[in-house]
Amino acid sequence: FPIPASPHISIGNALDMDWNDVLPSSDATIVCGNPPFVGSRMATAEQKAEQERIWRGNKRQGTLDYVTNWFKLAAEYADHTYIRIAFVATNSITQGEQPATLWAELWRHGMEIDFAHRTFAWTSEAKGRAAVHVVIIGFSATPKPPTRPLWEYPRVNGPGVRVDAKQINPYLADAPNAVIGSRQSPLVRGVPPMRFGSMPRDGGYLSNISQAEADHIRATDKIAAKYLRRLIGAEELLNGATRYCLWLVGADPSDIASSTTLHDRLSSVRDLRLASKAASTRGAAATPGLFVQQAQPLSRYLAVPRVSSESRKYLPTAFFDPDVIASDALLTVAGADNLLFGVLSSAVFTAWNRTVSGRLKSDMRVSQEITYNNFPWLTTDDTFGPQIHSAAQRVLDVRSEFPDATLSALYSPLSMPPALVEAHAQLDRQVLKAYGIKPNATEVEVVSAVFERYQGLSSPLLNGGG
């Protein structure tokens, strides 16, 4: 900047133009740009209308970021040509559900990735510059060399490290051209399902009871006290906050009628739900003593936060008994054993999750339908199962040596105890060995190996491309 004056600059909205009117594709060599960084939920009404027109007939277009419109138009423009294309784009187009929708269209025009930069922090020299996490993707229908350059960023604000990839897939991994769709059950038979916790939608009258309030209820209302249960959400799991709820599943109606605490709180829940604009919430006013969605495990379960900080090397999880109620800020795996906990707590799963799952800002989301259900889990009859089970138990044992430390503190890169660092390193060695990955593998190499295993187990219907 500034761009020198030129007689060949066309000013206008690239989404409204016929690109061939600007320059016939037969005369073009390269298309490059930095389209607007607008997430699917942040688009204006005008931008949504543009996207609906460009992706006409595609039922999934509403999940796509605005930048994908340039990818689609560029692929149409370059179809049956040797035009090369490269865009800076929001990194979310390589995560979650977006790759499957975007690349189904790009593959239709013969496009494959020539080079890429995985997620890094982007700053522009322009006025009002953006400070976001982005990727750069170069693609075309041209024949590909034996290897393609792929840059990974161990630190999003640090320098890129180039690796030579055999193939770069839609998640910017050196792996087969597979796209991860939503699965309703785990890919591997026998793996316990992951579910959302229970959703209260109660204004906090049932689900947000402090320690002091719980103590008061125990002292003044013995009937209501019978129904007090500890409740955990992400805040309680990670930061050790104490919270209680009134869990009235199967409660005796006479208890509710004779308890002032229960009567008053349920009346408030009923009034709140009746005032809701949502028909489903108004319907739930008929049962004010119950959470609107109940999914409490009936056996010991593993609690998993739905969002975890990008700075953590491992996903912090913990086991709980069924009398501890999990809110919908958590995901739960009833019947999880040390083998599943060990793999879920490894750098292998973190690499997979960081690659295929969506993000909340830069933090990692965990999705049961995409991340968990599509992961190629080990089973109890796996040869390496006993070693992973033992290493996972060592992680739990070391954690128990710090009873006053929160999971957030235990898994902070600044305060993680050396003994826990070593326990996780040993667990990683066992999990890497089980997946046939060398001990010093980079994240790109780890993801490549997991994708290979995924492709071997998944249905061909979930795969695409050439």
CSV table of C-alpha atoms in Angstrom, one decimal:
chain,number,residue,atom,x,y,z
A,1,PHE,CA,0.0,0.0,0.0
A,2,PRO,CA,-0.7,2.4,-1.6
A,3,ILE,CA,-1.4,0.4,-4.8
A,4,PRO,CA,0.0,2.4,-7.8
A,5,ALA,CA,-2.5,3.8,-10.2
A,6,SER,CA,-3.2,1.4,-13.2
A,7,PRO,CA,-5.6,1.4,-16.1
A,8,HIS,CA,-6.3,-2.3,-15.4
A,9,ILE,CA,-7.9,-1.9,-12.0
A,10,SER,CA,-11.6,-2.7,-11.9
A,11,ILE,CA,-13.5,-1.3,-8.9
A,12,GLY,CA,-16.5,-3.1,-7.5
A,13,ASN,CA,-17.9,-6.0,-5.6
A,14,ALA,CA,-16.1,-9.2,-6.8
A,15,LEU,CA,-19.2,-11.3,-5.8
A,16,ASP,CA,-21.4,-9.3,-8.2
A,17,MET,CA,-19.0,-9.3,-11.1
A,18,ASP,CA,-18.5,-11.8,-13.9
A,19,TRP,CA,-14.8,-12.4,-13.5
A,20,ASN,CA,-14.5,-13.2,-17.2
A,21,ASP,CA,-15.7,-9.6,-18.0
A,22,VAL,CA,-12.7,-8.3,-16.1
A,23,LEU,CA,-10.2,-10.8,-17.6
A,24,PRO,CA,-11.1,-13.8,-19.6
A,25,SER,CA,-10.0,-16.9,-17.7
A,26,SER,CA,-8.1,-18.1,-20.8
A,27,ASP,CA,-5.8,-15.0,-20.3
A,28,ALA,CA,-5.4,-15.3,-16.5
A,29,THR,CA,-2.5,-17.0,-14.7
A,30,ILE,CA,-3.0,-16.2,-11.0
A,31,VAL,CA,-5.9,-15.2,-8.7
A,32,CYS,CA,-4.9,-14.0,-5.3
A,33,GLY,CA,-6.5,-12.0,-2.6
A,34,ASN,CA,-7.4,-11.3,1.0
A,35,PRO,CA,-11.3,-11.5,1.1
A,36,PRO,CA,-13.2,-10.1,4.1
A,37,PHE,CA,-12.9,-12.0,7.4
A,38,VAL,CA,-16.6,-12.5,8.3
A,39,GLY,CA,-17.8,-15.6,10.1
A,40,SER,CA,-21.0,-17.3,9.1
A,41,ARG,CA,-22.8,-15.9,12.2
A,42,MET,CA,-21.5,-12.4,11.8
A,43,ALA,CA,-22.6,-11.8,8.2
A,44,THR,CA,-24.9,-8.9,7.4
A,45,ALA,CA,-28.3,-9.4,5.7
A,46,GLU,CA,-26.8,-8.2,2.5
A,47,GLN,CA,-23.8,-10.6,2.8
A,48,LYS,CA,-26.1,-13.5,3.5
A,49,ALA,CA,-28.2,-12.7,0.5
A,50,GLU,CA,-25.0,-12.7,-1.7
A,51,GLN,CA,-24.0,-16.1,-0.3
A,52,GLU,CA,-27.4,-17.6,-0.9
A,53,ARG,CA,-27.2,-16.5,-4.5
A,54,ILE,CA,-23.7,-17.8,-5.0
A,55,TRP,CA,-24.4,-21.2,-3.3
A,56,ARG,CA,-27.9,-21.5,-4.6
A,57,GLY,CA,-29.4,-24.9,-3.8
A,58,ASN,CA,-26.8,-25.8,-1.3
A,59,LYS,CA,-28.5,-26.5,2.0
A,60,ARG,CA,-25.3,-26.2,4.0
A,61,GLN,CA,-24.2,-22.8,2.7
A,62,GLY,CA,-25.4,-21.1,5.9
A,63,THR,CA,-22.6,-22.7,7.9
A,64,LEU,CA,-19.9,-21.3,5.7
A,65,ASP,CA,-17.8,-18.2,6.3
A,66,TYR,CA,-18.2,-15.3,3.9
A,67,VAL,CA,-14.7,-15.8,2.5
A,68,THR,CA,-15.8,-19.1,0.9
A,69,ASN,CA,-17.7,-17.2,-1.8
A,70,TRP,CA,-14.4,-16.2,-3.3
A,71,PHE,CA,-13.2,-19.8,-3.2
A,72,LYS,CA,-16.3,-21.0,-5.1
A,73,LEU,CA,-16.2,-18.2,-7.7
A,74,ALA,CA,-12.4,-18.7,-8.2
A,75,ALA,CA,-12.9,-22.5,-8.7
A,76,GLU,CA,-15.6,-21.8,-11.3
A,77,TYR,CA,-13.4,-19.3,-13.0
A,78,ALA,CA,-10.4,-21.6,-13.1
A,79,ASP,CA,-12.3,-24.8,-14.1
A,80,HIS,CA,-10.5,-26.6,-17.0
A,81,THR,CA,-7.6,-24.1,-16.9
A,82,TYR,CA,-4.1,-24.0,-15.3
A,83,ILE,CA,-4.9,-20.8,-13.3
A,84,ARG,CA,-3.4,-20.9,-9.8
A,85,ILE,CA,-5.3,-19.4,-6.9
A,86,ALA,CA,-4.3,-18.3,-3.4
A,87,PHE,CA,-6.3,-16.6,-0.6
A,88,VAL,CA,-5.8,-15.5,2.9
A,89,ALA,CA,-8.8,-16.8,4.8
A,90,THR,CA,-10.4,-17.3,8.2
A,91,ASN,CA,-9.0,-20.5,9.7
A,92,SER,CA,-12.5,-21.7,10.5
A,93,ILE,CA,-13.0,-22.8,6.9
A,94,THR,CA,-10.5,-25.6,7.6
A,95,GLN,CA,-12.3,-26.8,10.8
A,96,GLY,CA,-15.6,-28.3,11.9
A,97,GLU,CA,-18.3,-28.8,9.3
A,98,GLN,CA,-17.1,-26.3,6.7
A,99,PRO,CA,-14.4,-28.3,4.9
A,100,ALA,CA,-16.9,-31.0,3.8
A,101,THR,CA,-19.2,-28.4,2.2
A,102,LEU,CA,-16.5,-26.2,0.7
A,103,TRP,CA,-14.4,-29.0,-0.8
A,104,ALA,CA,-17.3,-30.9,-2.2
A,105,GLU,CA,-17.7,-27.9,-4.5
A,106,LEU,CA,-14.0,-27.3,-5.1
A,107,TRP,CA,-13.3,-30.9,-5.9
A,108,ARG,CA,-16.2,-30.8,-8.4
A,109,HIS,CA,-14.1,-28.2,-10.4
A,110,GLY,CA,-10.9,-30.3,-10.1
A,111,MET,CA,-9.2,-28.2,-7.5
A,112,GLU,CA,-6.6,-29.5,-5.1
A,113,ILE,CA,-4.3,-27.8,-2.7
A,114,ASP,CA,-0.8,-26.7,-4.0
A,115,PHE,CA,0.5,-25.2,-0.8
A,116,ALA,CA,-0.8,-23.9,2.5
A,117,HIS,CA,0.0,-22.1,5.7
A,118,ARG,CA,-1.7,-23.6,8.7
A,119,THR,CA,-3.2,-21.3,11.4
A,120,PHE,CA,-1.2,-18.3,12.3
A,121,ALA,CA,-1.9,-14.8,13.7
A,122,TRP,CA,-2.4,-12.3,10.9
A,123,THR,CA,-1.9,-8.6,11.1
A,124,SER,CA,-2.4,-6.2,8.1
A,125,GLU,CA,-0.7,-2.9,7.4
A,126,ALA,CA,-4.0,-1.5,6.3
A,127,LYS,CA,-6.0,1.1,8.3
A,128,GLY,CA,-8.2,-0.6,10.9
A,129,ARG,CA,-6.1,-3.7,10.5
A,130,ALA,CA,-7.5,-7.1,11.5
A,131,ALA,CA,-5.8,-9.2,14.2
A,132,VAL,CA,-7.2,-12.7,13.6
A,133,HIS,CA,-6.1,-16.2,13.2
A,134,VAL,CA,-5.9,-17.1,9.5
A,135,VAL,CA,-4.7,-19.7,7.0
A,136,ILE,CA,-3.3,-19.3,3.5
A,137,ILE,CA,-4.5,-21.8,0.9
A,138,GLY,CA,-3.1,-22.1,-2.7
A,139,PHE,CA,-5.1,-24.3,-5.0
A,140,SER,CA,-5.6,-25.2,-8.6
A,141,ALA,CA,-6.4,-28.0,-11.1
A,142,THR,CA,-2.8,-28.2,-12.2
A,143,PRO,CA,-0.8,-31.4,-12.0
A,144,LYS,CA,0.9,-31.7,-8.6
A,145,PRO,CA,4.6,-32.4,-7.9
A,146,PRO,CA,5.6,-35.4,-5.6
A,147,THR,CA,5.6,-33.0,-2.5
A,148,ARG,CA,3.9,-29.8,-1.7
A,149,PRO,CA,5.1,-27.0,0.8
A,150,LEU,CA,3.1,-26.9,4.0
A,151,TRP,CA,3.9,-24.4,6.8
A,152,GLU,CA,3.0,-25.2,10.3
A,153,TYR,CA,3.2,-22.7,13.2
A,154,PRO,CA,4.1,-24.2,16.6
A,155,ARG,CA,3.2,-20.8,18.0
A,156,VAL,CA,0.5,-18.8,16.2
A,157,ASN,CA,2.5,-15.6,16.7
A,158,GLY,CA,5.8,-17.2,15.8
A,159,PRO,CA,7.6,-18.2,12.5
A,160,GLY,CA,6.3,-20.9,10.2
A,161,VAL,CA,8.2,-24.2,9.8
A,162,ARG,CA,8.0,-25.7,6.3
A,163,VAL,CA,7.4,-29.4,5.7
A,164,ASP,CA,7.2,-31.2,2.4
A,165,ALA,CA,3.8,-32.9,2.3
A,166,LYS,CA,2.8,-35.7,-0.1
A,167,GLN,CA,-0.8,-34.3,-0.1
A,168,ILE,CA,-2.5,-31.4,1.7
A,169,ASN,CA,-6.1,-32.1,2.6
A,170,PRO,CA,-8.9,-29.7,3.5
A,171,TYR,CA,-7.8,-29.6,7.1
A,172,LEU,CA,-4.3,-28.5,5.9
A,173,ALA,CA,-2.9,-31.8,7.1
A,174,ASP,CA,-0.4,-34.0,5.2
A,175,ALA,CA,-3.0,-36.7,4.8
A,176,PRO,CA,-5.5,-38.2,2.4
A,177,ASN,CA,-8.3,-36.1,0.9
A,178,ALA,CA,-10.9,-37.1,3.5
A,179,VAL,CA,-13.6,-34.8,4.9
A,180,ILE,CA,-15.1,-35.4,8.3
A,181,GLY,CA,-18.8,-35.3,8.4
A,182,SER,CA,-21.1,-35.5,11.5
A,183,ARG,CA,-21.5,-38.9,12.9
A,184,GLN,CA,-24.3,-39.8,15.3
A,185,SER,CA,-22.3,-42.7,16.9
A,186,PRO,CA,-18.6,-43.5,17.4
A,187,LEU,CA,-16.7,-44.8,14.3
A,188,VAL,CA,-15.3,-47.7,16.3
A,189,ARG,CA,-17.7,-50.3,17.6
A,190,GLY,CA,-17.9,-50.7,21.3
A,191,VAL,CA,-16.7,-47.1,22.2
A,192,PRO,CA,-19.1,-45.5,24.6
A,193,PRO,CA,-21.0,-42.5,23.3
A,194,MET,CA,-20.3,-38.9,24.2
A,195,ARG,CA,-23.3,-36.8,25.2
A,196,PHE,CA,-24.2,-33.3,26.3
A,197,GLY,CA,-24.8,-32.7,29.9
A,198,SER,CA,-28.3,-31.7,31.2
A,199,MET,CA,-29.7,-28.3,30.2
A,200,PRO,CA,-31.5,-26.4,33.0
A,201,ARG,CA,-33.0,-23.3,31.3
A,202,ASP,CA,-34.3,-22.3,34.7
A,203,GLY,CA,-32.9,-18.8,35.4
A,204,GLY,CA,-30.7,-20.5,37.9
A,205,TYR,CA,-33.5,-21.2,40.4
A,206,LEU,CA,-32.7,-25.0,40.2
A,207,SER,CA,-29.2,-25.0,38.9
A,208,ASN,CA,-27.2,-22.1,40.3
A,209,ILE,CA,-27.1,-22.6,44.1
A,210,SER,CA,-24.1,-21.4,45.9
A,211,GLN,CA,-22.4,-23.1,48.9
A,212,ALA,CA,-23.9,-20.5,51.2
A,213,GLU,CA,-27.4,-21.1,49.8
A,214,ALA,CA,-26.9,-24.9,50.0
A,215,ASP,CA,-25.9,-24.6,53.6
A,216,HIS,CA,-29.0,-22.4,54.3
A,217,ILE,CA,-31.3,-24.9,52.7
A,218,ARG,CA,-29.8,-27.8,54.7
A,219,ALA,CA,-30.3,-25.8,57.9
A,220,THR,CA,-33.9,-24.6,57.2
A,221,ASP,CA,-35.5,-27.1,54.9
A,222,LYS,CA,-34.7,-30.8,55.4
A,223,ILE,CA,-37.1,-31.8,52.6
A,224,ALA,CA,-35.4,-29.7,50.0
A,225,ALA,CA,-32.0,-30.7,51.3
A,226,LYS,CA,-32.6,-34.3,50.2
A,227,TYR,CA,-32.6,-33.1,46.6
A,228,LEU,CA,-29.4,-31.0,46.7
A,229,ARG,CA,-26.7,-32.3,44.3
A,230,ARG,CA,-23.3,-31.0,43.4
A,231,LEU,CA,-23.5,-29.6,39.8
A,232,ILE,CA,-20.5,-29.1,37.5
A,233,GLY,CA,-20.2,-27.1,34.3
A,234,ALA,CA,-17.0,-26.0,32.6
A,235,GLU,CA,-16.2,-23.4,35.3
A,236,GLU,CA,-16.6,-25.9,38.1
A,237,LEU,CA,-14.6,-28.6,36.2
A,238,LEU,CA,-11.7,-26.4,35.3
A,239,ASN,CA,-11.5,-23.8,38.0
A,240,GLY,CA,-12.9,-25.7,41.0
A,241,ALA,CA,-15.9,-23.5,41.7
A,242,THR,CA,-18.5,-25.0,44.0
A,243,ARG,CA,-22.1,-25.1,42.8
A,244,TYR,CA,-25.2,-27.0,43.6
A,245,CYS,CA,-28.6,-27.8,42.0
A,246,LEU,CA,-31.9,-29.2,43.0
A,247,TRP,CA,-32.2,-32.5,41.1
A,248,LEU,CA,-35.9,-33.5,41.3
A,249,VAL,CA,-36.0,-36.4,38.9
A,250,GLY,CA,-38.3,-38.9,40.6
A,251,ALA,CA,-39.1,-36.5,43.5
A,252,ASP,CA,-42.1,-37.3,45.7
A,253,PRO,CA,-44.9,-34.7,44.8
A,254,SER,CA,-45.7,-34.5,48.5
A,255,ASP,CA,-42.2,-33.3,49.2
A,256,ILE,CA,-42.6,-30.5,46.7
A,257,ALA,CA,-45.9,-29.5,48.1
A,258,SER,CA,-44.6,-29.4,51.7
A,259,SER,CA,-41.3,-27.6,51.1
A,260,THR,CA,-41.3,-23.8,51.0
A,261,THR,CA,-37.9,-23.8,49.2
A,262,LEU,CA,-39.1,-26.1,46.5
A,263,HIS,CA,-42.5,-24.4,46.1
A,264,ASP,CA,-40.9,-21.0,45.8
A,265,ARG,CA,-38.1,-22.0,43.4
A,266,LEU,CA,-40.4,-24.1,41.2
A,267,SER,CA,-42.9,-21.2,41.0
A,268,SER,CA,-40.1,-18.9,39.8
A,269,VAL,CA,-39.0,-21.5,37.2
A,270,ARG,CA,-42.5,-21.9,35.9
A,271,ASP,CA,-43.1,-18.1,35.6
A,272,LEU,CA,-39.8,-17.7,33.7
A,273,ARG,CA,-40.5,-20.5,31.3
A,274,LEU,CA,-44.0,-19.3,30.6
A,275,ALA,CA,-42.7,-15.9,29.7
A,276,SER,CA,-40.2,-17.3,27.1
A,277,LYS,CA,-40.6,-16.6,23.4
A,278,ALA,CA,-39.6,-20.2,22.6
A,279,ALA,CA,-42.5,-22.7,22.4
A,280,SER,CA,-40.3,-25.5,23.7
A,281,THR,CA,-39.4,-23.5,26.8
A,282,ARG,CA,-43.0,-22.6,27.5
A,283,GLY,CA,-43.9,-26.3,27.1
A,284,ALA,CA,-41.3,-27.1,29.8
A,285,ALA,CA,-43.2,-24.9,32.3
A,286,ALA,CA,-45.5,-27.9,32.9
A,287,THR,CA,-42.6,-29.6,34.6
A,288,PRO,CA,-40.8,-26.8,36.4
A,289,GLY,CA,-38.9,-29.1,38.7
A,290,LEU,CA,-37.0,-30.7,35.9
A,291,PHE,CA,-34.2,-29.5,33.6
A,292,VAL,CA,-35.5,-29.0,30.1
A,293,GLN,CA,-33.1,-31.6,28.8
A,294,GLN,CA,-32.0,-34.5,31.0
A,295,ALA,CA,-28.9,-36.5,30.1
A,296,GLN,CA,-27.4,-37.4,33.5
A,297,PRO,CA,-25.2,-40.5,33.3
A,298,LEU,CA,-26.4,-43.4,35.5
A,299,SER,CA,-22.8,-44.7,36.1
A,300,ARG,CA,-19.3,-43.2,36.6
A,301,TYR,CA,-18.6,-40.9,33.8
A,302,LEU,CA,-15.8,-38.8,32.2
A,303,ALA,CA,-16.5,-35.0,32.1
A,304,VAL,CA,-15.1,-33.1,29.1
A,305,PRO,CA,-15.2,-29.4,28.7
A,306,ARG,CA,-16.9,-28.3,25.4
A,307,VAL,CA,-14.2,-25.5,25.0
A,308,SER,CA,-10.6,-25.6,26.2
A,309,SER,CA,-7.8,-23.0,26.0
A,310,GLU,CA,-5.6,-23.2,22.9
A,311,SER,CA,-2.6,-22.8,25.3
A,312,ARG,CA,-3.1,-26.2,26.8
A,313,LYS,CA,-1.2,-29.2,25.4
A,314,TYR,CA,-3.8,-31.6,26.8
A,315,LEU,CA,-7.5,-31.6,27.2
A,316,PRO,CA,-8.3,-31.5,31.0
A,317,THR,CA,-11.0,-34.1,31.9
A,318,ALA,CA,-12.0,-35.8,35.1
A,319,PHE,CA,-14.1,-38.8,36.3
A,320,PHE,CA,-17.2,-38.3,38.4
A,321,ASP,CA,-19.8,-40.5,40.1
A,322,PRO,CA,-23.4,-40.2,38.8
A,323,ASP,CA,-24.6,-38.3,41.9
A,324,VAL,CA,-22.6,-35.3,40.6
A,325,ILE,CA,-24.8,-33.6,38.0
A,326,ALA,CA,-23.2,-32.4,34.7
A,327,SER,CA,-24.6,-29.3,33.0
A,328,ASP,CA,-24.8,-28.8,29.3
A,329,ALA,CA,-21.5,-26.8,29.5
A,330,LEU,CA,-19.9,-30.2,29.6
A,331,LEU,CA,-19.8,-33.3,27.5
A,332,THR,CA,-20.0,-36.7,29.3
A,333,VAL,CA,-18.8,-40.2,28.5
A,334,ALA,CA,-20.5,-42.7,30.7
A,335,GLY,CA,-18.6,-46.0,31.2
A,336,ALA,CA,-15.3,-44.5,30.1
A,337,ASP,CA,-12.3,-46.5,31.3
A,338,ASN,CA,-8.6,-45.6,31.7
A,339,LEU,CA,-7.9,-46.6,28.0
A,340,LEU,CA,-10.3,-44.0,26.7
A,341,PHE,CA,-9.3,-41.4,29.2
A,342,GLY,CA,-5.6,-42.0,28.3
A,343,VAL,CA,-6.1,-41.6,24.6
A,344,LEU,CA,-8.4,-38.6,25.1
A,345,SER,CA,-5.8,-37.0,27.4
A,346,SER,CA,-2.9,-37.5,24.9
A,347,ALA,CA,-1.2,-35.2,22.5
A,348,VAL,CA,-2.5,-37.4,19.7
A,349,PHE,CA,-6.2,-36.6,20.4
A,350,THR,CA,-5.3,-32.9,21.0
A,351,ALA,CA,-3.7,-32.7,17.5
A,352,TRP,CA,-6.7,-34.3,15.9
A,353,ASN,CA,-9.1,-32.0,17.8
A,354,ARG,CA,-7.1,-28.9,17.0
A,355,THR,CA,-7.2,-29.9,13.3
A,356,VAL,CA,-10.7,-30.9,12.7
A,357,SER,CA,-12.8,-29.3,15.3
A,358,GLY,CA,-14.3,-25.8,15.2
A,359,ARG,CA,-13.0,-23.0,17.4
A,360,LEU,CA,-14.5,-20.4,19.8
A,361,LYS,CA,-12.2,-17.5,19.0
A,362,SER,CA,-8.9,-19.3,19.2
A,363,ASP,CA,-9.9,-21.8,21.8
A,364,MET,CA,-10.5,-25.4,20.9
A,365,ARG,CA,-14.0,-26.8,20.8
A,366,VAL,CA,-14.8,-30.5,21.4
A,367,SER,CA,-17.6,-31.8,19.2
A,368,GLN,CA,-19.1,-35.2,19.9
A,369,GLU,CA,-20.3,-35.6,16.3
A,370,ILE,CA,-17.2,-34.5,14.6
A,371,THR,CA,-14.2,-34.7,16.9
A,372,TYR,CA,-15.1,-37.7,19.2
A,373,ASN,CA,-17.3,-39.9,17.0
A,374,ASN,CA,-14.9,-39.7,14.0
A,375,PHE,CA,-11.7,-40.4,16.0
A,376,PRO,CA,-10.2,-43.9,15.3
A,377,TRP,CA,-10.3,-45.1,18.9
A,378,LEU,CA,-8.3,-48.0,20.3
A,379,THR,CA,-10.4,-50.8,21.7
A,380,THR,CA,-9.9,-52.9,24.9
A,381,ASP,CA,-8.5,-55.8,22.9
A,382,ASP,CA,-5.7,-53.6,21.4
A,383,THR,CA,-2.2,-54.9,22.1
A,384,PHE,CA,-1.1,-51.6,23.6
A,385,GLY,CA,-4.2,-51.3,25.9
A,386,PRO,CA,-2.6,-52.4,29.1
A,387,GLN,CA,0.3,-50.0,28.8
A,388,ILE,CA,-1.9,-47.1,28.0
A,389,HIS,CA,-4.2,-48.0,30.9
A,390,SER,CA,-1.2,-48.1,33.3
A,391,ALA,CA,0.2,-44.8,32.0
A,392,ALA,CA,-3.3,-43.1,32.3
A,393,GLN,CA,-3.6,-44.3,35.9
A,394,ARG,CA,-0.2,-42.7,36.6
A,395,VAL,CA,-1.5,-39.4,35.3
A,396,LEU,CA,-4.5,-39.7,37.6
A,397,ASP,CA,-2.3,-40.7,40.5
A,398,VAL,CA,0.0,-37.7,40.0
A,399,ARG,CA,-3.0,-35.3,39.8
A,400,SER,CA,-4.2,-36.7,43.1
A,401,GLU,CA,-1.0,-35.5,44.7
A,402,PHE,CA,-2.2,-31.9,44.2
A,403,PRO,CA,-5.7,-31.9,45.8
A,404,ASP,CA,-5.8,-28.2,46.1
A,405,ALA,CA,-4.9,-27.5,42.5
A,406,THR,CA,-7.6,-26.9,39.9
A,407,LEU,CA,-7.5,-28.6,36.5
A,408,SER,CA,-6.8,-25.2,35.0
A,409,ALA,CA,-3.7,-24.8,37.1
A,410,LEU,CA,-2.6,-28.4,36.6
A,411,TYR,CA,-2.7,-28.0,32.8
A,412,SER,CA,-1.5,-24.5,32.5
A,413,PRO,CA,1.8,-24.4,30.5
A,414,LEU,CA,3.2,-22.2,33.3
A,415,SER,CA,2.2,-24.2,36.3
A,416,MET,CA,1.9,-27.8,35.2
A,417,PRO,CA,3.9,-29.8,37.8
A,418,PRO,CA,7.0,-31.6,36.5
A,419,ALA,CA,5.7,-34.9,37.7
A,420,LEU,CA,2.5,-34.4,35.7
A,421,VAL,CA,4.6,-33.3,32.6
A,422,GLU,CA,6.5,-36.6,32.9
A,423,ALA,CA,3.4,-38.7,33.4
A,424,HIS,CA,1.8,-37.2,30.3
A,425,ALA,CA,5.0,-37.6,28.3
A,426,GLN,CA,5.0,-41.3,29.2
A,427,LEU,CA,1.3,-41.6,28.3
A,428,ASP,CA,2.1,-39.9,24.9
A,429,ARG,CA,4.9,-42.4,24.2
A,430,GLN,CA,2.5,-45.3,24.7
A,431,VAL,CA,-0.3,-43.7,22.6
A,432,LEU,CA,2.0,-42.8,19.8
A,433,LYS,CA,3.4,-46.3,19.8
A,434,ALA,CA,-0.1,-47.7,19.6
A,435,TYR,CA,-0.9,-45.6,16.6
A,436,GLY,CA,2.4,-46.4,14.9
A,437,ILE,CA,3.7,-42.9,15.2
A,438,LYS,CA,7.4,-42.1,15.9
A,439,PRO,CA,8.1,-40.6,19.4
A,440,ASN,CA,9.4,-37.2,18.1
A,441,ALA,CA,6.7,-36.7,15.4
A,442,THR,CA,5.5,-33.2,14.6
A,443,GLU,CA,1.8,-32.4,14.9
A,444,VAL,CA,1.5,-32.5,11.1
A,445,GLU,CA,2.9,-36.1,11.2
A,446,VAL,CA,0.6,-37.1,14.0
A,447,VAL,CA,-2.5,-35.8,12.3
A,448,SER,CA,-1.4,-37.5,9.0
A,449,ALA,CA,-1.2,-40.8,10.8
A,450,VAL,CA,-4.5,-40.4,12.5
A,451,PHE,CA,-6.2,-39.5,9.2
A,452,GLU,CA,-4.7,-42.6,7.5
A,453,ARG,CA,-6.2,-44.7,10.3
A,454,TYR,CA,-9.5,-42.8,10.1
A,455,GLN,CA,-9.7,-43.4,6.3
A,456,GLY,CA,-9.1,-47.1,6.8
A,457,LEU,CA,-12.0,-47.4,9.2
A,458,SER,CA,-14.5,-44.9,7.8
A,459,SER,CA,-17.2,-45.3,5.1
A,460,PRO,CA,-16.1,-44.4,1.6
A,461,LEU,CA,-19.2,-42.1,1.5
A,462,LEU,CA,-17.4,-39.7,3.9
A,463,ASN,CA,-14.4,-39.3,1.7
A,464,GLY,CA,-14.0,-37.1,-1.4
A,465,GLY,CA,-11.6,-35.7,-3.8
A,466,GLY,CA,-8.9,-37.2,-6.0
